[in-house]
Amino acid sequence: MEKAEAAANEIRTKTGNQQVIAKKLDLADTKSIREFAENFQEEEKELHILINNAGVMMCPYSKTVDGFEMQFGVNHLGPFLLTFLLIECLKQSAPSRIVNVSSLGHRRGSIHFENLQGEKSYNGNKAYCNSKLASILFTRELARRLQGTRVTANALHPGAVITELVRHSAIMIFLGKLLTFFLKTAQEGAQTSVYCAVAEELESVSGKYFSDCKPAYISPEGRDDETAKKLWDVSCKLLGIQWD
């Protein structure tokens, strides 16, 4: 929260907008997610843009507060639950947009329901790619279900960005230092998220995937509607929610 408050204060200072507020939200804890959503809806009447950005990458095997594998829990189930809890507010505020930050890594991902959370075997890199594929499939099925509501859902790849996301991988840290010149700053990495959130030409565009502010290639696994529907049902079951 210290970093969040410092960032919010910096934005308030630079823009003069005093309505920039930081609130606690831990995607590794469904209780925290529910408390955030409840608090938000008590204080705010409208929600026009929801960007599911936070995530973890290539961490050692560990579990969330609720017992989900960390990367699947934080990168997929957390945003899934948050979106579910805020979806009625988004619908009532329409036109509105949901933006899910995925990754180019989804192309190396796969969904195996018998090993969805590394129950049988775990590889940190593979688990990350799988969780980002789950984000793509979630976006695809969400967009299908939101047709006619004036709420859109799109996913994106932010690019290779200089952040602390790779802190769990010594190899990625080394490569980051070696290839710093080719990496994006945090501000540059945010541009496709901002584009998907506010670009006027995307007002009615939904279910797509973007990179560098333009449509990008989705792997065949990311276009599998049957897998997307099954993952939706499994996610609901794991979270104990009903989302028709």
Coordinates of N, CA and C in Angstrom, one line a residue:
M1 N 0.8 -1.2 0.0 CA 0.0 0.0 0.0 C 0.9 1.3 0.0
E2 N 2.1 1.2 0.6 CA 3.0 2.3 0.5 C 3.3 2.8 -0.9
K3 N 3.6 1.8 -1.7 CA 3.9 2.1 -3.1 C 2.7 2.6 -3.9
A4 N 1.5 2.0 -3.5 CA 0.2 2.5 -4.2 C -0.1 3.9 -3.8
E5 N 0.1 4.2 -2.5 CA -0.2 5.6 -2.0 C 0.7 6.6 -2.7
A6 N 2.0 6.2 -2.8 CA 3.0 7.1 -3.4 C 2.7 7.3 -4.8
A7 N 2.3 6.3 -5.6 CA 1.9 6.4 -7.0 C 0.7 7.3 -7.1
A8 N -0.3 7.1 -6.3 CA -1.6 7.9 -6.3 C -1.3 9.3 -6.0
N9 N -0.4 9.6 -5.1 CA 0.0 11.0 -4.7 C 0.7 11.6 -5.9
E10 N 1.6 10.9 -6.6 CA 2.3 11.4 -7.7 C 1.4 11.8 -8.8
I11 N 0.4 11.0 -9.1 CA -0.6 11.3 -10.1 C -1.5 12.5 -9.7
R12 N -1.9 12.6 -8.5 CA -2.6 13.7 -8.0 C -1.8 15.0 -8.2
T13 N -0.5 15.0 -7.8 CA 0.3 16.1 -7.9 C 0.5 16.6 -9.4
K14 N 0.8 15.6 -10.3 CA 1.1 15.9 -11.7 C -0.2 16.4 -12.4
T15 N -1.4 15.8 -12.1 CA -2.6 16.1 -12.8 C -3.5 17.1 -12.2
G16 N -3.3 17.3 -10.9 CA -4.3 18.2 -10.2 C -5.6 17.5 -9.9
N17 N -5.7 16.2 -10.2 CA -7.0 15.5 -10.0 C -6.9 14.8 -8.6
Q18 N -7.7 15.3 -7.7 CA -7.7 14.8 -6.3 C -8.5 13.5 -6.2
Q19 N -9.2 13.1 -7.2 CA -10.0 11.9 -7.2 C -9.3 10.6 -7.6
V20 N -8.0 10.6 -7.2 CA -7.2 9.4 -7.5 C -7.0 8.7 -6.1
I21 N -7.6 7.5 -6.0 CA -7.6 6.8 -4.7 C -7.0 5.4 -4.9
A22 N -6.2 5.0 -3.9 CA -5.6 3.7 -3.8 C -6.3 2.9 -2.8
K23 N -6.7 1.6 -3.2 CA -7.4 0.8 -2.2 C -6.7 -0.6 -2.2
K24 N -6.7 -1.3 -1.1 CA -6.0 -2.6 -1.0 C -6.8 -3.6 -1.7
L25 N -6.1 -4.5 -2.4 CA -6.7 -5.6 -3.1 C -5.7 -6.7 -3.3
D26 N -5.8 -7.8 -2.7 CA -4.9 -8.9 -2.8 C -5.5 -10.0 -3.6
L27 N -5.0 -10.2 -4.8 CA -5.6 -11.2 -5.7 C -5.3 -12.7 -5.3
A28 N -4.5 -12.8 -4.3 CA -4.2 -14.2 -3.7 C -5.1 -14.5 -2.5
D29 N -6.1 -13.7 -2.3 CA -7.0 -13.9 -1.2 C -8.4 -13.5 -1.6
T30 N -9.3 -14.5 -1.7 CA -10.7 -14.2 -2.2 C -11.4 -13.3 -1.2
K31 N -11.1 -13.4 0.1 CA -11.7 -12.5 1.1 C -11.4 -11.1 0.8
S32 N -10.1 -10.8 0.5 CA -9.7 -9.4 0.2 C -10.4 -8.9 -1.1
I33 N -10.5 -9.8 -2.1 CA -11.2 -9.4 -3.3 C -12.6 -9.0 -3.1
R34 N -13.3 -9.9 -2.3 CA -14.7 -9.6 -1.9 C -14.9 -8.3 -1.1
E35 N -14.0 -8.1 -0.2 CA -14.0 -6.9 0.6 C -13.8 -5.6 -0.2
F36 N -12.8 -5.7 -1.2 CA -12.6 -4.6 -2.1 C -13.8 -4.3 -2.9
A37 N -14.4 -5.3 -3.5 CA -15.6 -5.1 -4.4 C -16.7 -4.5 -3.6
E38 N -16.9 -5.0 -2.4 CA -18.0 -4.5 -1.6 C -17.8 -3.0 -1.2
N39 N -16.6 -2.7 -0.8 CA -16.2 -1.4 -0.4 C -16.3 -0.4 -1.6
F40 N -15.9 -0.9 -2.8 CA -16.0 0.0 -4.0 C -17.4 0.3 -4.3
Q41 N -18.3 -0.7 -4.3 CA -19.7 -0.5 -4.6 C -20.5 0.4 -3.6
E42 N -20.0 0.4 -2.4 CA -20.5 1.2 -1.3 C -20.2 2.7 -1.6
E43 N -19.0 2.9 -2.1 CA -18.5 4.3 -2.3 C -18.7 4.9 -3.7
E44 N -18.8 4.0 -4.7 CA -18.9 4.5 -6.1 C -20.2 4.0 -6.7
K45 N -20.7 4.9 -7.6 CA -22.0 4.5 -8.2 C -21.8 4.0 -9.6
E46 N -20.6 4.3 -10.2 CA -20.4 3.8 -11.6 C -19.0 3.3 -11.8
L47 N -18.8 2.4 -12.7 CA -17.5 1.8 -13.1 C -17.5 1.6 -14.6
H48 N -16.7 2.4 -15.3 CA -16.6 2.4 -16.7 C -15.4 1.6 -17.3
I49 N -14.4 1.5 -16.5 CA -13.2 0.7 -17.0 C -12.6 -0.1 -15.9
L50 N -12.5 -1.4 -16.1 CA -11.8 -2.3 -15.2 C -10.6 -2.9 -15.9
I51 N -9.4 -2.6 -15.4 CA -8.2 -3.2 -16.0 C -7.6 -4.2 -15.0
N52 N -7.7 -5.5 -15.4 CA -7.1 -6.6 -14.6 C -5.6 -6.7 -14.9
N53 N -4.8 -6.0 -14.2 CA -3.4 -5.9 -14.6 C -2.4 -6.7 -13.7
A54 N -2.7 -6.7 -12.4 CA -1.7 -7.3 -11.5 C -1.5 -8.8 -11.8
G55 N -0.3 -9.3 -11.5 CA 0.0 -10.7 -11.7 C 1.4 -11.1 -11.1
V56 N 1.6 -12.4 -11.1 CA 2.9 -12.9 -10.7 C 3.5 -13.8 -11.8
M57 N 4.8 -14.0 -11.8 CA 5.5 -14.7 -12.9 C 6.5 -15.7 -12.4
M58 N 6.4 -16.9 -12.9 CA 7.5 -17.9 -12.7 C 7.9 -18.1 -11.2
C59 N 7.0 -18.0 -10.3 CA 7.3 -18.1 -8.9 C 7.4 -19.6 -8.5
P60 N 8.2 -19.9 -7.5 CA 8.2 -21.3 -7.0 C 6.8 -21.8 -6.6
Y61 N 6.6 -23.1 -6.6 CA 5.3 -23.6 -6.3 C 4.9 -23.2 -4.9
S62 N 3.7 -22.5 -4.9 CA 3.1 -22.1 -3.6 C 1.6 -21.9 -3.8
K63 N 0.9 -21.7 -2.8 CA -0.5 -21.6 -2.9 C -1.1 -20.3 -2.3
T64 N -2.2 -19.9 -2.8 CA -2.9 -18.7 -2.3 C -3.5 -19.0 -1.0
V65 N -4.1 -17.9 -0.4 CA -4.7 -18.1 0.9 C -5.8 -19.2 0.8
D66 N -6.5 -19.3 -0.3 CA -7.6 -20.3 -0.5 C -7.1 -21.6 -1.0
G67 N -5.8 -21.8 -1.2 CA -5.3 -23.1 -1.6 C -5.1 -23.3 -3.1
F68 N -5.3 -22.2 -3.9 CA -5.1 -22.4 -5.3 C -3.6 -22.2 -5.7
E69 N -3.1 -22.9 -6.7 CA -1.7 -22.7 -7.2 C -1.5 -21.2 -7.4
M70 N -0.4 -20.6 -7.0 CA -0.3 -19.1 -6.9 C -0.5 -18.5 -8.3
Q71 N 0.1 -18.9 -9.4 CA 0.0 -18.2 -10.6 C -1.4 -18.4 -11.2
F72 N -2.0 -19.6 -11.2 CA -3.3 -19.7 -11.6 C -4.3 -18.9 -10.8
G73 N -4.0 -18.9 -9.5 CA -4.9 -18.2 -8.6 C -4.9 -16.7 -8.8
V74 N -3.7 -16.1 -8.9 CA -3.5 -14.6 -9.0 C -3.8 -14.1 -10.4
N75 N -3.3 -14.9 -11.4 CA -3.4 -14.4 -12.8 C -4.7 -14.7 -13.4
H76 N -5.4 -15.7 -12.9 CA -6.7 -16.0 -13.5 C -7.9 -16.0 -12.6
L77 N -7.8 -16.8 -11.5 CA -9.0 -16.9 -10.6 C -9.3 -15.6 -9.9
G78 N -8.3 -14.8 -9.5 CA -8.5 -13.5 -8.8 C -9.2 -12.5 -9.7
P79 N -8.7 -12.3 -10.9 CA -9.4 -11.4 -11.8 C -10.8 -11.9 -12.2
F80 N -10.9 -13.2 -12.4 CA -12.2 -13.8 -12.7 C -13.2 -13.4 -11.6
L81 N -12.9 -13.6 -10.3 CA -13.8 -13.3 -9.2 C -14.0 -11.8 -9.1
L82 N -13.0 -11.0 -9.3 CA -13.2 -9.6 -9.2 C -14.2 -9.1 -10.3
T83 N -14.0 -9.6 -11.5 CA -14.9 -9.2 -12.6 C -16.3 -9.6 -12.3
F84 N -16.5 -10.8 -11.8 CA -17.8 -11.3 -11.4 C -18.5 -10.4 -10.4
L85 N -17.8 -10.0 -9.4 CA -18.3 -9.2 -8.4 C -18.7 -7.8 -8.8
L86 N -18.0 -7.3 -9.9 CA -18.3 -5.9 -10.4 C -19.0 -5.9 -11.7
I87 N -19.4 -7.1 -12.2 CA -20.0 -7.1 -13.5 C -21.4 -6.3 -13.6
E88 N -22.2 -6.4 -12.6 CA -23.5 -5.7 -12.6 C -23.3 -4.2 -12.6
C89 N -22.3 -3.7 -11.9 CA -21.9 -2.3 -11.9 C -21.4 -1.9 -13.2
L90 N -20.6 -2.7 -13.9 CA -20.2 -2.4 -15.2 C -21.3 -2.3 -16.2
K91 N -22.3 -3.2 -16.1 CA -23.4 -3.3 -17.0 C -24.3 -2.0 -16.8
Q92 N -24.5 -1.6 -15.5 CA -25.3 -0.5 -15.2 C -24.6 0.8 -15.7
S93 N -23.3 0.8 -15.8 CA -22.5 2.0 -16.2 C -22.3 2.1 -17.7
A94 N -22.7 1.1 -18.4 CA -22.4 0.9 -19.9 C -22.7 2.2 -20.6
P95 N -21.9 2.6 -21.6 CA -20.8 1.7 -22.2 C -19.6 1.6 -21.2
S96 N -19.1 0.4 -21.0 CA -17.9 0.2 -20.2 C -17.0 -0.9 -20.8
R97 N -15.8 -1.0 -20.2 CA -14.8 -1.9 -20.8 C -14.1 -2.7 -19.7
I98 N -13.8 -3.9 -20.1 CA -13.0 -4.8 -19.2 C -11.7 -5.1 -20.0
V99 N -10.6 -4.9 -19.4 CA -9.3 -5.1 -20.1 C -8.4 -6.1 -19.3
N100 N -8.1 -7.2 -19.9 CA -7.3 -8.2 -19.2 C -5.9 -8.2 -19.7
V101 N -4.9 -8.0 -18.8 CA -3.5 -8.0 -19.3 C -3.0 -9.5 -19.3
S102 N -2.8 -10.0 -20.5 CA -2.3 -11.4 -20.7 C -0.8 -11.3 -21.0
S103 N -0.4 -12.1 -22.0 CA 1.0 -12.1 -22.3 C 1.2 -12.9 -23.6
L104 N 2.3 -12.5 -24.3 CA 2.7 -13.3 -25.5 C 2.9 -14.7 -25.1
G105 N 3.3 -14.9 -23.8 CA 3.5 -16.3 -23.3 C 2.4 -17.2 -23.4
H106 N 1.1 -16.7 -23.6 CA 0.0 -17.6 -23.8 C 0.2 -18.6 -24.9
R107 N 1.0 -18.2 -25.9 CA 1.2 -19.1 -27.0 C 1.9 -20.4 -26.6
R108 N 2.6 -20.3 -25.5 CA 3.3 -21.5 -25.0 C 2.5 -22.2 -23.9
G109 N 1.3 -21.8 -23.7 CA 0.5 -22.3 -22.7 C -0.5 -23.4 -23.2
S110 N -1.0 -24.2 -22.3 CA -2.0 -25.2 -22.6 C -2.8 -25.4 -21.3
I111 N -4.1 -25.9 -21.6 CA -5.0 -26.1 -20.5 C -5.2 -27.6 -20.4
H112 N -4.7 -28.2 -19.3 CA -5.0 -29.6 -19.0 C -5.7 -29.7 -17.7
F113 N -7.0 -30.0 -17.8 CA -7.9 -29.9 -16.6 C -7.5 -30.9 -15.5
E114 N -6.8 -32.0 -15.9 CA -6.4 -32.9 -14.9 C -5.1 -32.5 -14.1
N115 N -4.5 -31.4 -14.6 CA -3.3 -30.8 -14.0 C -3.3 -29.3 -14.0
L116 N -4.5 -28.8 -13.8 CA -4.8 -27.4 -14.0 C -4.0 -26.5 -13.0
Q117 N -3.7 -27.0 -11.8 CA -3.0 -26.2 -10.8 C -1.7 -26.9 -10.4
G118 N -1.1 -27.7 -11.3 CA 0.2 -28.3 -11.0 C 0.0 -29.4 -10.0
E119 N -1.2 -30.0 -10.0 CA -1.4 -31.1 -9.0 C -0.5 -32.3 -9.2
K120 N -0.2 -32.6 -10.5 CA 0.6 -33.8 -10.9 C 2.1 -33.4 -11.2
S121 N 2.3 -32.3 -11.8 CA 3.6 -31.8 -12.1 C 3.6 -30.3 -12.2
Y122 N 4.7 -29.6 -11.8 CA 4.7 -28.2 -11.8 C 6.0 -27.6 -12.4
N123 N 5.9 -26.7 -13.3 CA 7.0 -26.0 -13.9 C 6.6 -24.5 -13.8
G124 N 7.4 -23.7 -13.2 CA 7.0 -22.3 -13.0 C 6.8 -21.5 -14.3
N125 N 7.6 -21.7 -15.3 CA 7.5 -21.0 -16.6 C 6.2 -21.5 -17.3
K126 N 6.0 -22.8 -17.3 CA 4.8 -23.4 -17.9 C 3.6 -22.9 -17.2
A127 N 3.6 -22.9 -15.9 CA 2.4 -22.5 -15.2 C 2.1 -21.0 -15.5
Y128 N 3.1 -20.2 -15.7 CA 2.8 -18.8 -16.0 C 2.1 -18.7 -17.4
C129 N 2.7 -19.4 -18.4 CA 2.1 -19.4 -19.7 C 0.7 -19.9 -19.7
N130 N 0.4 -21.0 -18.9 CA -0.9 -21.5 -18.8 C -1.9 -20.5 -18.2
S131 N -1.4 -19.8 -17.2 CA -2.3 -18.8 -16.5 C -2.6 -17.7 -17.5
K132 N -1.7 -17.3 -18.4 CA -2.0 -16.2 -19.3 C -2.8 -16.7 -20.5
L133 N -2.8 -18.0 -20.8 CA -3.7 -18.6 -21.7 C -5.1 -18.6 -21.1
A134 N -5.2 -18.9 -19.8 CA -6.5 -18.8 -19.2 C -7.1 -17.4 -19.2
S135 N -6.3 -16.4 -19.2 CA -6.8 -15.0 -19.3 C -7.4 -14.8 -20.7
I136 N -6.7 -15.3 -21.7 CA -7.2 -15.2 -23.1 C -8.5 -15.9 -23.2
L137 N -8.6 -17.1 -22.7 CA -9.9 -17.9 -22.8 C -11.0 -17.2 -22.0
F138 N -10.7 -16.7 -20.8 CA -11.7 -16.0 -20.0 C -12.2 -14.8 -20.8
T139 N -11.3 -14.0 -21.4 CA -11.7 -12.8 -22.1 C -12.6 -13.2 -23.3
R140 N -12.3 -14.3 -24.0 CA -13.1 -14.8 -25.1 C -14.5 -15.2 -24.7
E141 N -14.6 -15.9 -23.7 CA -15.9 -16.4 -23.2 C -16.7 -15.3 -22.6
L142 N -16.0 -14.4 -21.9 CA -16.7 -13.2 -21.3 C -17.3 -12.3 -22.3
A143 N -16.5 -12.1 -23.4 CA -17.0 -11.2 -24.5 C -18.3 -11.8 -25.1
R144 N -18.2 -13.2 -25.3 CA -19.4 -13.8 -25.9 C -20.6 -13.7 -25.0
R145 N -20.5 -13.8 -23.7 CA -21.6 -13.7 -22.8 C -22.1 -12.2 -22.6
L146 N -21.2 -11.3 -22.9 CA -21.6 -9.9 -22.7 C -22.2 -9.2 -24.0
Q147 N -22.4 -10.0 -25.1 CA -22.9 -9.5 -26.3 C -24.2 -8.8 -26.0
G148 N -24.4 -7.6 -26.6 CA -25.6 -6.8 -26.4 C -25.8 -6.0 -25.1
T149 N -24.7 -6.1 -24.3 CA -24.8 -5.3 -23.0 C -24.1 -4.0 -23.0
R150 N -23.3 -3.7 -24.1 CA -22.5 -2.5 -24.3 C -21.3 -2.5 -23.3
V151 N -21.0 -3.7 -22.8 CA -19.8 -3.9 -22.0 C -18.8 -4.8 -22.9
T152 N -17.6 -4.3 -23.1 CA -16.7 -5.1 -24.0 C -15.6 -5.7 -23.1
A153 N -15.0 -6.7 -23.6 CA -13.8 -7.3 -22.9 C -12.7 -7.7 -23.9
N154 N -11.6 -7.2 -23.7 CA -10.4 -7.4 -24.6 C -9.2 -7.8 -23.7
A155 N -8.3 -8.5 -24.3 CA -7.0 -8.9 -23.7 C -5.8 -8.2 -24.4
L156 N -4.7 -8.3 -23.8 CA -3.5 -7.7 -24.4 C -2.2 -8.2 -23.9
H157 N -1.1 -8.0 -24.7 CA 0.2 -8.3 -24.3 C 0.9 -6.9 -24.1
P158 N 1.4 -6.6 -22.9 CA 2.0 -5.3 -22.7 C 3.4 -5.1 -23.3
G159 N 4.1 -6.2 -23.6 CA 5.4 -6.2 -24.1 C 6.4 -6.6 -23.0
A160 N 7.7 -6.6 -23.3 CA 8.7 -6.9 -22.3 C 9.0 -5.6 -21.6
V161 N 8.6 -5.6 -20.3 CA 8.7 -4.3 -19.6 C 9.7 -4.4 -18.4
I162 N 10.4 -3.4 -18.1 CA 11.3 -3.3 -17.0 C 10.5 -3.2 -15.7
T163 N 10.2 -4.2 -15.0 CA 9.5 -4.2 -13.7 C 10.0 -5.3 -12.8
E164 N 9.5 -5.4 -11.6 CA 9.9 -6.5 -10.7 C 9.2 -7.8 -10.9
L165 N 8.4 -7.9 -12.0 CA 7.7 -9.1 -12.3 C 8.5 -10.3 -12.4
V166 N 9.8 -10.2 -12.9 CA 10.6 -11.4 -13.1 C 11.5 -11.7 -11.9
R167 N 11.2 -11.1 -10.7 CA 12.1 -11.3 -9.6 C 12.3 -12.7 -9.1
H168 N 11.4 -13.7 -9.6 CA 11.6 -15.1 -9.2 C 12.5 -15.9 -10.1
S169 N 12.9 -15.3 -11.2 CA 13.7 -16.0 -12.2 C 15.1 -15.3 -12.3
A170 N 16.2 -16.0 -11.9 CA 17.5 -15.4 -12.0 C 17.9 -15.3 -13.5
I171 N 17.5 -16.2 -14.3 CA 17.8 -16.1 -15.7 C 17.1 -14.9 -16.4
M172 N 15.8 -14.6 -16.0 CA 15.1 -13.5 -16.6 C 15.7 -12.2 -16.1
I173 N 16.2 -12.2 -14.8 CA 16.8 -11.0 -14.3 C 18.1 -10.7 -15.1
F174 N 18.9 -11.7 -15.3 CA 20.1 -11.6 -16.0 C 19.9 -11.1 -17.5
L175 N 18.9 -11.7 -18.1 CA 18.6 -11.3 -19.5 C 18.1 -9.9 -19.5
G176 N 17.3 -9.5 -18.5 CA 16.8 -8.1 -18.4 C 17.9 -7.1 -18.4
K177 N 18.9 -7.4 -17.6 CA 20.0 -6.5 -17.4 C 20.8 -6.4 -18.7
L178 N 20.9 -7.6 -19.4 CA 21.7 -7.7 -20.6 C 21.0 -7.0 -21.8
L179 N 19.6 -7.0 -21.8 CA 18.9 -6.5 -22.9 C 18.0 -5.3 -22.5
T180 N 18.5 -4.5 -21.5 CA 17.7 -3.4 -21.1 C 17.3 -2.4 -22.2
F181 N 18.2 -2.2 -23.1 CA 18.0 -1.3 -24.2 C 16.7 -1.7 -25.0
F182 N 16.4 -3.0 -25.1 CA 15.3 -3.5 -25.9 C 14.0 -3.6 -25.1
L183 N 14.0 -3.3 -23.8 CA 12.8 -3.4 -23.0 C 12.1 -2.1 -22.9
K184 N 10.8 -2.2 -22.6 CA 10.0 -1.1 -22.4 C 10.0 -0.6 -21.0
T185 N 9.9 0.7 -20.8 CA 9.7 1.3 -19.5 C 8.3 1.0 -19.0
A186 N 8.0 1.2 -17.8 CA 6.6 0.9 -17.3 C 5.6 1.8 -18.0
Q187 N 6.0 3.0 -18.3 CA 5.0 3.9 -19.0 C 4.8 3.4 -20.4
E188 N 5.8 3.0 -21.1 CA 5.7 2.4 -22.4 C 4.9 1.1 -22.4
G189 N 5.1 0.3 -21.4 CA 4.4 -1.0 -21.3 C 2.9 -0.8 -21.0
A190 N 2.5 0.4 -20.5 CA 1.1 0.6 -20.1 C 0.3 1.1 -21.3
Q191 N 1.0 1.4 -22.4 CA 0.3 2.1 -23.5 C -0.8 1.2 -24.1
T192 N -0.6 -0.1 -24.3 CA -1.7 -0.9 -24.9 C -2.8 -1.1 -24.0
S193 N -2.6 -1.1 -22.7 CA -3.7 -1.1 -21.7 C -4.5 0.1 -21.8
V194 N -3.8 1.3 -21.9 CA -4.5 2.6 -22.0 C -5.3 2.6 -23.3
Y195 N -4.7 2.1 -24.4 CA -5.4 2.1 -25.7 C -6.7 1.3 -25.6
C196 N -6.6 0.1 -25.0 CA -7.8 -0.7 -25.0 C -8.8 -0.1 -24.0
A197 N -8.4 0.7 -23.1 CA -9.3 1.3 -22.1 C -10.1 2.5 -22.7
V198 N -9.4 3.3 -23.6 CA -10.0 4.6 -24.0 C -10.1 4.8 -25.5
A199 N -9.5 4.1 -26.3 CA -9.5 4.3 -27.7 C -11.0 4.3 -28.3
E200 N -11.4 5.4 -28.9 CA -12.7 5.5 -29.4 C -13.1 4.5 -30.4
E201 N -12.1 4.1 -31.3 CA -12.3 3.1 -32.3 C -12.6 1.7 -31.8
L202 N -12.4 1.5 -30.5 CA -12.6 0.2 -29.9 C -13.9 0.1 -29.1
E203 N -14.8 1.1 -29.3 CA -16.0 1.2 -28.5 C -16.9 0.0 -28.6
S204 N -16.9 -0.7 -29.8 CA -17.8 -1.8 -30.0 C -16.9 -3.1 -30.2
V205 N -15.6 -3.0 -30.0 CA -14.7 -4.2 -30.3 C -14.6 -5.0 -29.0
S206 N -14.8 -6.3 -29.1 CA -14.8 -7.2 -28.0 C -14.3 -8.5 -28.3
G207 N -13.7 -9.2 -27.3 CA -13.2 -10.5 -27.5 C -11.9 -10.6 -28.3
K208 N -11.1 -9.5 -28.4 CA -9.9 -9.4 -29.2 C -8.7 -9.4 -28.3
Y209 N -7.5 -9.5 -28.9 CA -6.2 -9.5 -28.3 C -5.3 -8.5 -29.0
F210 N -4.7 -7.7 -28.2 CA -3.9 -6.6 -28.8 C -2.4 -6.6 -28.3
S211 N -1.5 -6.1 -29.1 CA -0.1 -5.9 -28.7 C 0.4 -4.7 -29.5
D212 N 1.1 -3.8 -28.8 CA 1.6 -2.5 -29.4 C 0.4 -1.8 -30.0
C213 N -0.7 -1.7 -29.3 CA -1.9 -0.9 -29.7 C -2.5 -1.4 -31.1
K214 N -2.4 -2.6 -31.4 CA -3.0 -3.2 -32.6 C -3.3 -4.6 -32.4
P215 N -4.3 -5.2 -33.2 CA -4.7 -6.6 -33.0 C -3.5 -7.5 -33.2
A216 N -3.5 -8.6 -32.4 CA -2.3 -9.5 -32.5 C -2.8 -10.9 -32.6
Y217 N -1.9 -11.8 -32.9 CA -2.2 -13.2 -33.1 C -2.5 -13.9 -31.8
I218 N -3.5 -14.7 -31.8 CA -3.9 -15.6 -30.7 C -3.6 -17.0 -31.1
S219 N -3.0 -17.8 -30.2 CA -2.7 -19.2 -30.5 C -4.0 -20.0 -30.7
P220 N -3.9 -21.1 -31.4 CA -5.1 -22.0 -31.6 C -5.8 -22.4 -30.3
E221 N -4.9 -22.6 -29.3 CA -5.5 -23.0 -27.9 C -6.3 -21.8 -27.4
G222 N -5.9 -20.6 -27.7 CA -6.6 -19.4 -27.2 C -7.9 -19.1 -27.9
R223 N -8.1 -19.9 -29.0 CA -9.4 -19.7 -29.8 C -10.3 -20.9 -29.7
D224 N -10.0 -21.7 -28.7 CA -10.8 -22.9 -28.5 C -12.1 -22.6 -27.6
D225 N -13.2 -22.5 -28.3 CA -14.4 -22.1 -27.5 C -14.9 -23.1 -26.5
E226 N -14.7 -24.4 -26.8 CA -15.1 -25.5 -25.9 C -14.2 -25.4 -24.6
T227 N -12.9 -25.2 -24.8 CA -12.1 -25.1 -23.6 C -12.4 -23.9 -22.8
A228 N -12.7 -22.8 -23.5 CA -13.1 -21.6 -22.8 C -14.3 -21.7 -22.0
K229 N -15.3 -22.4 -22.5 CA -16.5 -22.7 -21.8 C -16.3 -23.6 -20.6
K230 N -15.5 -24.6 -20.8 CA -15.2 -25.6 -19.7 C -14.4 -24.9 -18.6
L231 N -13.4 -24.1 -19.0 CA -12.6 -23.3 -18.0 C -13.5 -22.4 -17.2
W232 N -14.4 -21.8 -17.8 CA -15.4 -20.9 -17.2 C -16.1 -21.7 -16.1
D233 N -16.7 -22.8 -16.4 CA -17.4 -23.6 -15.5 C -16.5 -24.1 -14.3
V234 N -15.3 -24.6 -14.6 CA -14.4 -25.1 -13.6 C -14.0 -23.9 -12.7
S235 N -13.8 -22.7 -13.2 CA -13.4 -21.6 -12.4 C -14.5 -21.2 -11.5
C236 N -15.7 -21.2 -11.9 CA -16.9 -20.9 -11.1 C -17.0 -21.9 -9.9
K237 N -16.8 -23.2 -10.3 CA -16.8 -24.3 -9.2 C -15.7 -24.1 -8.2
L238 N -14.5 -23.8 -8.6 CA -13.4 -23.6 -7.7 C -13.7 -22.4 -6.8
L239 N -14.3 -21.4 -7.3 CA -14.6 -20.1 -6.5 C -15.9 -20.2 -5.8
G240 N -16.7 -21.2 -6.0 CA -18.0 -21.3 -5.3 C -19.0 -20.3 -5.8
I241 N -19.0 -19.9 -7.0 CA -19.9 -18.9 -7.5 C -20.7 -19.5 -8.7
Q242 N -21.8 -18.8 -9.0 CA -22.7 -19.2 -10.1 C -22.8 -18.0 -11.0
W243 N -22.2 -18.1 -12.2 CA -22.1 -17.0 -13.2 C -22.7 -17.4 -14.5
D244 N -23.9 -17.2 -14.7 CA -24.6 -17.7 -16.0 C -24.6 -16.6 -17.0

